[in-house]
Every structure is written in structure tokens, then in C-alpha cells.
């Protein structure tokens, strides 16, 4: 297979998938987290409560170009998914892969469930994955002409990755492990270029460090607090391995494991596809995730940045040896099934008012927000409420994204989430309507914050036959006992647990 023909196929695949993702991004409702990050984009900073700032910057750019709608929020993440596919193809080529293997790398990356479905989402994983893969692409080019230029670019890419998501901090040890495994790596460490790259990465990351220093180390406390062991629970390790085996695609996962073994065994063989870079940059983060899983759950999307390296290893492993026709057929069917499954899932998510599954609908959290926002606004008017309160950031973010609630909106708990964002202007001299999922709201919790609490009925969202996942409760409250705007309701551990249910 000629390289020029492969390049044309890759370009066609990327353009086609990007177009389909843009269509899906336009018609699929925002998730709670995406709507929450959209709030960040209203006021740009070098840091926020939950994460570094890059996703807010990307959303702001997309909204500026395409409007304040789901497509605008997701525009840059979708484009980045296409660019990552292109970088994977060129990276595989520069590592010595054959043209057919280069094409397989690109197709297999998009056939993973995480990318096939999650490639449209505006979450910190989108910029983190893009800059992670961009770093690998720059690093592989440091072995060719003008290494100083590519070391500088790699340093900037690492820095941008770290202000996308802190998991990118594992890129630095991965890069040094790659140099240690390379025959001339120790000699290159004696040149100034890797160290200049490290300084550039540190300078970019320092912007977020400075923001945290000015705000009581807010993001560091939230994110790095997860590192502290909270007991031994090896069952989470099993969950991690099984979930990633499925999300990567079982066929790709098996070949990826073989590819990692192959890369280690052949690390000193000059004639083979050089897998030392994907191997070395994967190991530190993968080791951390497995260590973390011994005491806490690893979310399914966390490993997304290393999927690019894994599919390259998988594609190289698949080219070694001659697979029997039956095995090749099974392999091709598995990849086709993943692509079709992702397309079907996106189509179902985009289908308007598809409620056939009722409360069993896996995407019920995306359903019915427009109608629900209208109902909340009407309920507030009926109760003569001067402001609308919620107890979870997701509910606030979704109501805010719809823009149909005319009264001031605020989350009455976790006020630190909104540090630096445009504040609402509620008049606490007037009664307020507090609305959230019924399982999250109880009068005794609200009485910790307000002198008067009265039931205002129930509201339902998104299901033909509402159940616990879609039933909301409303309370009319007045007489705040605390500074709700500045401090929020008392931080009751029981209420904090309810927010995550």
C-alpha cells in the first residue's frame, strides 16, 4: 500500500468522521459537566475550582465562532479529535510503521468506544489528549533535523497539556524514560535542549500554580487530594482493567498488550518499528492509575490521553505474523462493530424526545431540560420567588445553559465553585424557590440555612413515567440564617454525599 494513497484515505476518514461528529455535537444536548464548563468560559482565568483552565478557553473560542449552543461549546474538542487522528498517523509513520499500519492506527483510534462516543465532548480530556499526542509528535521529531526547535515545541505542548489536566504531569517522567531507553538518550540529556523544554513546560504550568497560590490552592487541594490513600480496595483494579478492556475495544486491547510487550522486547532492535516512545510515555500514567485503583475508583475516561499510544502499539502488533483468515475476519468485524455502535449511540443521543426507555434510558440526564427550565420558571413566578436556588452544580449549569429561567440562579451549596465567575444578584429579602432532585433535597437540610421552608410541589423532567432519576422537588424558602451568597449553606457531610447521588 503506497504512502500517498494511505494519506488520502486518512484525510478522507478524518474529514468524514469530523463532519459526522460536528452534526452530532450540534444536536446532542450538553452533559452536566459540559454545561458547567460553559459557565467557566464566561469569565476566563488561569484556573478554576475543579480543573486547570484550558477547557474554558476552548469553549470560549468555540462559542465565539459558532455561538452559545452545543456546537459552539464542542467545536474545538471535535476539531481536536480529528487533529489527534492525523497526529497519530504521522507519529506511527515516523516511528517506522508501514503505510497499512499507519492507516490501521487511525481507524483503530476512532474505533475505541471512548473516542467514538466521547470524541465530541467538551471536557478537560479533549485538550489534554490533544496536547499529550502533540507532545509525542514533537518528541519523535527531536531525533531528526533541528532538534532544538522540536524540543522547545515539545516543552510548550507539555505545558499546555498540564494546564488542560493535571494527569499530563506524567508526560515529563515518560519523556525522560524514553530518553533513558534510547541508545543516544543519555547523550541528548547532556545537551541543553531537553532542559530548556522542561523550563518552558514549567513556565506555562506556573500560570496555573500562581492562580492556585492566590486562591488558597483550591484546584490542587481538590485534585491532588485524590492521591492520598483512603483504604485498600483491590476490586477497583479489576473494574479498571475490565472497563478499559471494553472501552478500548477488546480486540484493540489484546493487540495493545501484545504491542507493549513487543516494544519492550525489541527496544534495542534498530530495524523494527520503534515503540519506545509510546511505551515510555504510557507506563508512568498507567502505573499511577493502577496504583490509584487500589484505594479508589478510576473513572472510565481518565486513561483517554494514552489511547493514542496504545492503538499505535496495537496496530504494530497486528502487522506482525500472519493471522489466519478467520482471525482477520473476527478482527475486522470487531472494529466495524465498534464504529457502528458509536454511530448508533450518537444517533440515539441526538434523537429528539426519544423516551421509549423511560426511566431506564441511559441518557436520561440529557433529556427534557428545555421543558423543565420552562416549568421551573413558571413555578417561580407562581410562588412569587425572587430567585431560584439549586444544590448541585449540574442542575444549575443545565438551567443556565437553557437561559429560560428569568430569576437569578445560584447554587446554595459549594459556593467556592464559582470563585471569579460573574455572580448572580439574588434579593434574599424575597423568598426563593429551591429546586433539585428529590433524593437530594430534604427540609431539615434547608432549615440549616433558612428560617422558613415550605413544600412547593414536585416537577418532572425527561421521562414519560418519572422516577427517582427525573423527579425534582421544590421548596419555597425565606429568612436566610447564613450568608448564602458568599459562604453558602453549612457544609454538612450528609448533604455533600447527596450531591453525588
Short mmCIF file of C-alpha atoms in Angstrom, two decimals, residues 107-488:
data_model
loop_
_atom_site.label_atom_id
_atom_site.label_comp_id
_atom_site.label_asym_id
_atom_site.label_seq_id
_atom_site.Cartn_x
_atom_site.Cartn_y
_atom_site.Cartn_z
CA UNK A 107 -9.03 3.73 12.17
CA UNK A 108 -8.50 1.85 15.42
CA UNK A 109 -8.18 5.05 17.42
CA UNK A 110 -11.60 6.15 16.23
CA UNK A 111 -12.98 2.64 16.80
CA UNK A 112 -12.36 2.81 20.54
CA UNK A 113 -15.59 3.39 22.44
CA UNK A 114 -14.05 6.22 24.49
CA UNK A 115 -13.16 8.20 21.37
CA UNK A 116 -16.03 7.00 19.18
CA UNK A 117 -18.62 8.33 21.62
CA UNK A 118 -16.62 10.72 23.80
CA UNK A 119 -14.78 12.41 20.93
CA UNK A 120 -17.46 15.11 20.75
CA UNK A 121 -17.48 16.06 24.44
CA UNK A 122 -16.15 19.36 25.77
CA UNK A 123 -14.33 18.07 28.84
CA UNK A 124 -10.74 18.60 30.05
CA UNK A 125 -9.81 15.27 28.43
CA UNK A 126 -10.19 16.86 24.97
CA UNK A 127 -7.39 19.44 25.23
CA UNK A 128 -5.34 17.15 27.49
CA UNK A 129 -5.40 14.38 24.88
CA UNK A 130 -4.63 16.76 22.03
CA UNK A 131 -1.60 18.31 23.72
CA UNK A 132 -0.45 14.91 25.02
CA UNK A 133 -0.35 13.47 21.49
CA UNK A 134 1.12 16.71 20.15
CA UNK A 135 3.94 16.28 22.68
CA UNK A 136 4.70 12.78 21.37
CA UNK A 137 4.66 14.09 17.81
CA UNK A 138 7.15 16.81 18.72
CA UNK A 139 9.36 14.42 20.70
CA UNK A 140 9.71 11.95 17.84
CA UNK A 141 10.89 14.82 15.63
CA UNK A 142 13.69 15.74 18.04
CA UNK A 143 15.62 12.79 16.60
CA UNK A 144 15.74 14.47 13.18
CA UNK A 145 16.89 17.85 11.85
CA UNK A 146 16.63 20.99 14.01
CA UNK A 147 16.15 19.20 17.35
CA UNK A 148 16.26 22.46 19.34
CA UNK A 149 13.09 23.70 17.64
CA UNK A 150 11.21 20.48 18.36
CA UNK A 151 12.38 20.27 21.97
CA UNK A 152 11.02 23.78 22.51
CA UNK A 153 7.73 22.83 20.84
CA UNK A 154 7.53 19.68 22.98
CA UNK A 155 8.08 21.73 26.14
CA UNK A 156 5.30 24.14 25.22
CA UNK A 157 2.99 21.22 24.37
CA UNK A 158 3.66 19.60 27.75
CA UNK A 159 2.94 22.89 29.49
CA UNK A 160 -0.34 23.32 27.63
CA UNK A 161 -1.26 19.73 28.47
CA UNK A 162 -0.68 20.36 32.18
CA UNK A 163 -2.97 23.39 32.18
CA UNK A 164 -5.57 21.18 30.50
CA UNK A 165 -5.49 18.38 33.06
CA UNK A 166 -3.01 17.52 35.80
CA UNK A 167 -2.63 13.95 34.54
CA UNK A 168 -0.32 15.43 31.90
CA UNK A 169 2.30 15.87 34.63
CA UNK A 170 3.12 12.21 33.93
CA UNK A 171 4.41 13.22 30.49
CA UNK A 172 7.67 14.52 31.96
CA UNK A 173 8.78 11.23 33.58
CA UNK A 174 7.59 9.46 30.43
CA UNK A 175 9.81 11.62 28.24
CA UNK A 176 12.85 11.02 30.44
CA UNK A 177 12.11 7.29 30.49
CA UNK A 178 12.05 7.39 26.69
CA UNK A 179 15.47 9.06 26.62
CA UNK A 180 16.81 6.51 29.09
CA UNK A 181 15.58 3.66 26.86
CA UNK A 182 17.00 5.23 23.69
CA UNK A 183 20.58 4.39 22.64
CA UNK A 184 21.58 8.05 22.37
CA UNK A 185 19.20 9.29 25.06
CA UNK A 186 21.82 9.80 27.75
CA UNK A 187 23.91 11.83 25.31
CA UNK A 188 20.91 14.01 24.48
CA UNK A 189 20.33 14.64 28.17
CA UNK A 190 23.77 16.27 28.22
CA UNK A 191 22.57 18.86 25.70
CA UNK A 192 20.61 21.90 26.91
CA UNK A 193 17.52 21.20 24.79
CA UNK A 194 15.59 18.74 26.99
CA UNK A 195 16.18 21.02 29.97
CA UNK A 196 15.04 24.09 28.05
CA UNK A 197 11.91 22.13 27.14
CA UNK A 198 11.37 21.36 30.83
CA UNK A 199 11.75 25.05 31.68
CA UNK A 200 9.23 26.05 29.02
CA UNK A 201 6.75 23.46 30.29
CA UNK A 202 7.26 24.71 33.83
CA UNK A 203 6.75 28.32 32.78
CA UNK A 204 3.39 27.52 31.18
CA UNK A 205 2.28 25.42 34.16
CA UNK A 206 3.39 28.20 36.52
CA UNK A 207 0.43 30.30 35.37
CA UNK A 208 -1.94 27.81 36.99
CA UNK A 209 0.32 27.42 40.02
CA UNK A 210 0.22 31.19 40.55
CA UNK A 211 -3.59 31.22 40.29
CA UNK A 212 -3.81 28.45 42.87
CA UNK A 213 -1.43 30.29 45.18
CA UNK A 214 -3.71 33.33 45.02
CA UNK A 215 -6.83 31.24 45.72
CA UNK A 216 -5.81 29.02 48.61
CA UNK A 217 -4.53 26.15 46.40
CA UNK A 218 -8.13 25.41 45.52
CA UNK A 219 -7.68 23.14 42.50
CA UNK A 220 -4.59 21.43 43.91
CA UNK A 221 -6.47 20.54 47.10
CA UNK A 222 -9.37 19.06 45.13
CA UNK A 223 -7.37 17.11 42.56
CA UNK A 224 -4.27 16.06 44.46
CA UNK A 225 -6.39 15.16 47.47
CA UNK A 226 -7.33 12.05 45.49
CA UNK A 227 -3.76 10.81 45.69
CA UNK A 228 -3.98 10.24 49.44
CA UNK A 229 -4.80 6.56 50.08
CA UNK A 230 -8.19 6.02 51.71
CA UNK A 231 -8.06 2.29 52.35
CA UNK A 232 -7.21 -0.79 50.33
CA UNK A 233 -9.81 -1.95 47.80
CA UNK A 234 -8.37 -4.15 45.03
CA UNK A 235 -11.81 -4.59 43.45
CA UNK A 236 -11.34 -1.18 41.82
CA UNK A 237 -8.30 -2.54 39.96
CA UNK A 238 -10.49 -5.22 38.42
CA UNK A 239 -13.05 -2.56 37.46
CA UNK A 240 -10.30 -0.50 35.81
CA UNK A 241 -8.94 -3.40 33.77
CA UNK A 242 -12.36 -4.64 32.65
CA UNK A 243 -13.71 -1.17 31.82
CA UNK A 244 -10.65 -0.21 29.77
CA UNK A 245 -10.65 -3.59 28.02
CA UNK A 246 -14.18 -2.78 26.84
CA UNK A 247 -13.74 0.95 26.21
CA UNK A 248 -10.55 0.42 24.22
CA UNK A 249 -12.33 -2.39 22.29
CA UNK A 250 -11.43 -5.96 23.29
CA UNK A 251 -9.59 -6.69 20.03
CA UNK A 252 -7.58 -3.46 20.22
CA UNK A 253 -6.87 -4.07 23.92
CA UNK A 254 -5.42 -7.53 23.23
CA UNK A 255 -3.23 -6.24 20.43
CA UNK A 256 -2.20 -3.22 22.52
CA UNK A 257 -0.96 -5.52 25.28
CA UNK A 258 0.97 -7.55 22.72
CA UNK A 259 2.34 -4.34 21.23
CA UNK A 260 3.62 -3.10 24.59
CA UNK A 261 5.37 -6.43 25.11
CA UNK A 262 6.77 -6.20 21.59
CA UNK A 263 8.03 -2.68 22.17
CA UNK A 264 9.87 -3.72 25.31
CA UNK A 265 11.42 -6.85 23.79
CA UNK A 266 12.54 -5.06 20.62
CA UNK A 267 13.57 -1.78 22.23
CA UNK A 268 17.17 -2.20 21.01
CA UNK A 269 16.40 -3.56 17.51
CA UNK A 270 17.01 -0.78 15.00
CA UNK A 271 15.13 -2.50 12.19
CA UNK A 272 11.76 -2.71 13.94
CA UNK A 273 9.06 -0.09 14.38
CA UNK A 274 10.32 1.94 17.32
CA UNK A 275 7.70 1.67 20.07
CA UNK A 276 9.88 3.06 22.85
CA UNK A 277 8.21 6.48 22.78
CA UNK A 278 4.59 5.26 23.09
CA UNK A 279 5.72 2.63 25.60
CA UNK A 280 7.69 5.02 27.82
CA UNK A 281 5.10 7.79 27.85
CA UNK A 282 2.31 5.34 28.68
CA UNK A 283 3.94 3.50 31.58
CA UNK A 284 4.10 6.25 34.28
CA UNK A 285 0.46 7.30 33.92
CA UNK A 286 -0.77 3.70 33.57
CA UNK A 287 1.17 2.74 36.71
CA UNK A 288 -0.40 5.62 38.63
CA UNK A 289 -3.91 4.67 37.51
CA UNK A 290 -3.40 1.09 38.68
CA UNK A 291 -1.97 2.29 41.98
CA UNK A 292 -4.89 4.70 42.44
CA UNK A 293 -7.35 1.89 41.74
CA UNK A 294 -6.07 0.03 44.80
CA UNK A 295 -7.81 2.57 47.04
CA UNK A 296 -10.38 4.38 44.88
CA UNK A 297 -12.31 4.10 41.64
CA UNK A 298 -10.70 5.25 38.37
CA UNK A 299 -13.24 6.94 36.10
CA UNK A 300 -13.52 5.38 32.66
CA UNK A 301 -12.37 8.47 30.77
CA UNK A 302 -9.19 9.13 32.77
CA UNK A 303 -6.89 6.97 30.59
CA UNK A 304 -8.03 8.71 27.36
CA UNK A 305 -4.69 10.54 26.76
CA UNK A 306 -2.76 7.25 26.45
CA UNK A 307 -5.18 5.68 23.96
CA UNK A 308 -3.19 7.10 21.03
CA UNK A 309 -0.02 5.33 22.15
CA UNK A 310 -1.94 2.12 22.82
CA UNK A 311 -3.55 1.99 19.36
CA UNK A 312 -0.18 2.53 17.69
CA UNK A 313 1.24 -0.39 19.69
CA UNK A 314 -1.86 -2.43 18.81
CA UNK A 315 -1.61 -1.66 15.09
CA UNK A 316 2.07 -2.60 15.01
CA UNK A 317 1.38 -5.86 16.85
CA UNK A 318 -1.37 -6.70 14.36
CA UNK A 319 1.04 -6.43 11.43
CA UNK A 320 3.45 -8.97 12.95
CA UNK A 321 2.93 -12.55 11.91
CA UNK A 322 0.28 -13.91 9.60
CA UNK A 323 -3.16 -14.12 11.15
CA UNK A 324 -5.42 -16.84 9.73
CA UNK A 325 -8.34 -15.59 7.60
CA UNK A 326 -10.88 -16.40 10.32
CA UNK A 327 -8.99 -14.30 12.89
CA UNK A 328 -8.67 -11.41 10.46
CA UNK A 329 -12.40 -11.58 9.80
CA UNK A 330 -13.20 -11.51 13.53
CA UNK A 331 -10.79 -8.60 14.00
CA UNK A 332 -12.37 -6.60 11.20
CA UNK A 333 -15.88 -7.35 12.45
CA UNK A 334 -14.97 -6.20 15.96
CA UNK A 335 -13.64 -2.89 14.64
CA UNK A 336 -16.68 -2.41 12.40
CA UNK A 337 -18.97 -3.23 15.32
CA UNK A 338 -17.30 -0.57 17.50
CA UNK A 339 -17.66 2.06 14.79
CA UNK A 340 -21.32 1.16 14.23
CA UNK A 341 -22.00 1.06 17.97
CA UNK A 342 -20.54 4.54 18.42
CA UNK A 343 -22.54 5.88 15.48
CA UNK A 344 -25.75 4.30 16.78
CA UNK A 345 -25.16 5.68 20.28
CA UNK A 346 -24.59 9.20 18.95
CA UNK A 347 -27.69 8.94 16.74
CA UNK A 348 -29.80 7.81 19.69
CA UNK A 349 -28.46 10.62 21.87
CA UNK A 350 -29.29 13.15 19.15
CA UNK A 351 -32.83 11.85 18.55
CA UNK A 352 -35.31 14.45 19.85
CA UNK A 353 -37.71 13.34 22.58
CA UNK A 354 -36.76 9.67 22.32
CA UNK A 355 -38.35 8.40 25.52
CA UNK A 356 -39.15 4.80 24.69
CA UNK A 357 -36.96 3.52 27.53
CA UNK A 358 -38.50 5.84 30.13
CA UNK A 359 -36.55 5.91 33.39
CA UNK A 360 -34.25 3.16 32.08
CA UNK A 361 -32.93 5.50 29.40
CA UNK A 362 -29.12 5.64 29.88
CA UNK A 363 -29.06 9.23 28.67
CA UNK A 364 -31.98 10.42 30.76
CA UNK A 365 -29.67 13.09 32.31
CA UNK A 366 -29.66 14.80 28.87
CA UNK A 367 -33.40 14.73 28.33
CA UNK A 368 -36.07 17.35 28.86
CA UNK A 369 -34.03 20.30 30.12
CA UNK A 370 -35.76 22.90 27.96
CA UNK A 371 -39.25 21.91 29.11
CA UNK A 372 -38.01 21.56 32.67
CA UNK A 373 -36.47 25.05 32.59
CA UNK A 374 -39.81 26.49 31.47
CA UNK A 375 -41.56 24.61 34.29
CA UNK A 376 -39.07 25.91 36.88
CA UNK A 377 -39.52 29.48 35.65
CA UNK A 378 -43.32 29.15 35.79
CA UNK A 379 -43.18 27.63 39.27
CA UNK A 380 -41.01 30.51 40.45
CA UNK A 381 -43.50 33.04 39.12
CA UNK A 382 -46.43 31.19 40.70
CA UNK A 383 -44.72 31.21 44.08
CA UNK A 384 -43.58 34.86 43.70
CA UNK A 385 -39.98 33.74 44.19
CA UNK A 386 -37.33 36.41 43.71
CA UNK A 387 -34.57 33.90 42.98
CA UNK A 388 -34.07 30.21 42.10
CA UNK A 389 -31.69 28.01 44.10
CA UNK A 390 -30.31 24.50 43.50
CA UNK A 391 -27.98 22.25 45.49
CA UNK A 392 -25.94 20.66 42.67
CA UNK A 393 -23.68 22.29 40.10
CA UNK A 394 -25.12 20.14 37.31
CA UNK A 395 -28.67 21.36 37.81
CA UNK A 396 -27.52 24.98 37.92
CA UNK A 397 -25.36 24.56 34.81
CA UNK A 398 -28.15 22.98 32.76
CA UNK A 399 -30.72 25.61 33.76
CA UNK A 400 -28.20 28.33 32.98
CA UNK A 401 -27.38 26.84 29.57
CA UNK A 402 -31.06 26.83 28.59
CA UNK A 403 -31.35 30.52 29.50
CA UNK A 404 -35.09 30.29 30.16
CA UNK A 405 -35.17 30.95 33.91
CA UNK A 406 -35.62 34.69 34.31
CA UNK A 407 -34.97 34.92 38.07
CA UNK A 408 -31.37 34.94 39.39
CA UNK A 409 -29.94 31.41 39.60
CA UNK A 410 -27.48 30.19 42.21
CA UNK A 411 -26.22 27.02 43.82
CA UNK A 412 -26.80 27.43 47.54
CA UNK A 413 -24.00 24.95 48.38
CA UNK A 414 -20.34 24.73 47.27
CA UNK A 415 -20.05 28.44 46.58
CA UNK A 416 -16.28 28.11 46.04
CA UNK A 417 -17.05 26.51 42.67
CA UNK A 418 -17.96 29.94 41.33
CA UNK A 419 -14.94 31.87 42.51
CA UNK A 420 -14.16 34.54 39.93
CA UNK A 421 -17.28 33.90 37.85
CA UNK A 422 -19.95 36.57 37.26
CA UNK A 423 -22.07 36.48 40.44
CA UNK A 424 -25.88 36.29 40.36
CA UNK A 425 -27.79 39.10 42.05
CA UNK A 426 -30.49 37.43 44.16
CA UNK A 427 -32.55 39.57 46.51
CA UNK A 428 -32.64 37.49 49.70
CA UNK A 429 -35.29 39.81 51.12
CA UNK A 430 -37.67 37.97 48.81
CA UNK A 431 -38.49 34.26 49.13
CA UNK A 432 -36.58 31.87 46.92
CA UNK A 433 -37.52 28.63 45.20
CA UNK A 434 -35.03 25.80 45.78
CA UNK A 435 -35.35 23.01 43.18
CA UNK A 436 -33.34 19.82 42.75
CA UNK A 437 -33.66 16.06 42.51
CA UNK A 438 -35.96 14.77 45.22
CA UNK A 439 -33.27 12.46 46.58
CA UNK A 440 -31.02 15.46 47.19
CA UNK A 441 -33.47 17.73 48.99
CA UNK A 442 -34.86 17.39 52.50
CA UNK A 443 -36.48 20.13 54.60
CA UNK A 444 -34.16 19.51 57.56
CA UNK A 445 -31.14 20.29 55.36
CA UNK A 446 -32.70 23.53 54.14
CA UNK A 447 -33.66 24.53 57.69
CA UNK A 448 -29.94 24.71 58.46
CA UNK A 449 -29.83 27.68 56.10
CA UNK A 450 -33.30 29.27 56.14
CA UNK A 451 -35.84 30.15 58.82
CA UNK A 452 -38.87 29.21 56.75
CA UNK A 453 -39.13 26.19 54.44
CA UNK A 454 -42.39 25.13 52.76
CA UNK A 455 -43.06 22.48 50.14
CA UNK A 456 -43.90 23.85 46.68
CA UNK A 457 -44.64 20.54 44.96
CA UNK A 458 -42.82 18.30 42.50
CA UNK A 459 -41.55 18.77 38.96
CA UNK A 460 -40.63 16.04 36.46
CA UNK A 461 -38.03 16.06 33.71
CA UNK A 462 -37.30 13.96 30.69
CA UNK A 463 -39.18 10.68 31.20
CA UNK A 464 -42.64 9.53 30.22
CA UNK A 465 -43.05 7.86 33.61
CA UNK A 466 -40.89 9.88 36.03
CA UNK A 467 -38.95 8.02 38.66
CA UNK A 468 -36.14 8.85 41.08
CA UNK A 469 -33.78 9.86 38.27
CA UNK A 470 -36.15 12.53 36.88
CA UNK A 471 -38.30 13.71 39.78
CA UNK A 472 -37.47 17.09 41.28
CA UNK A 473 -38.77 18.63 44.47
CA UNK A 474 -39.35 22.34 45.05
CA UNK A 475 -39.32 24.26 48.34
CA UNK A 476 -40.13 27.89 49.00
CA UNK A 477 -37.54 29.29 51.41
CA UNK A 478 -37.02 32.63 53.16
CA UNK A 479 -35.14 34.18 56.05
CA UNK A 480 -31.53 33.09 55.37
CA UNK A 481 -29.61 32.20 58.55
CA UNK A 482 -26.21 32.36 56.80
CA UNK A 483 -24.58 34.41 54.07
CA UNK A 484 -25.85 32.17 51.28
CA UNK A 485 -24.20 34.17 48.53
CA UNK A 486 -20.69 34.29 49.98
CA UNK A 487 -20.47 31.16 52.15
CA UNK A 488 -23.40 29.01 51.07
#
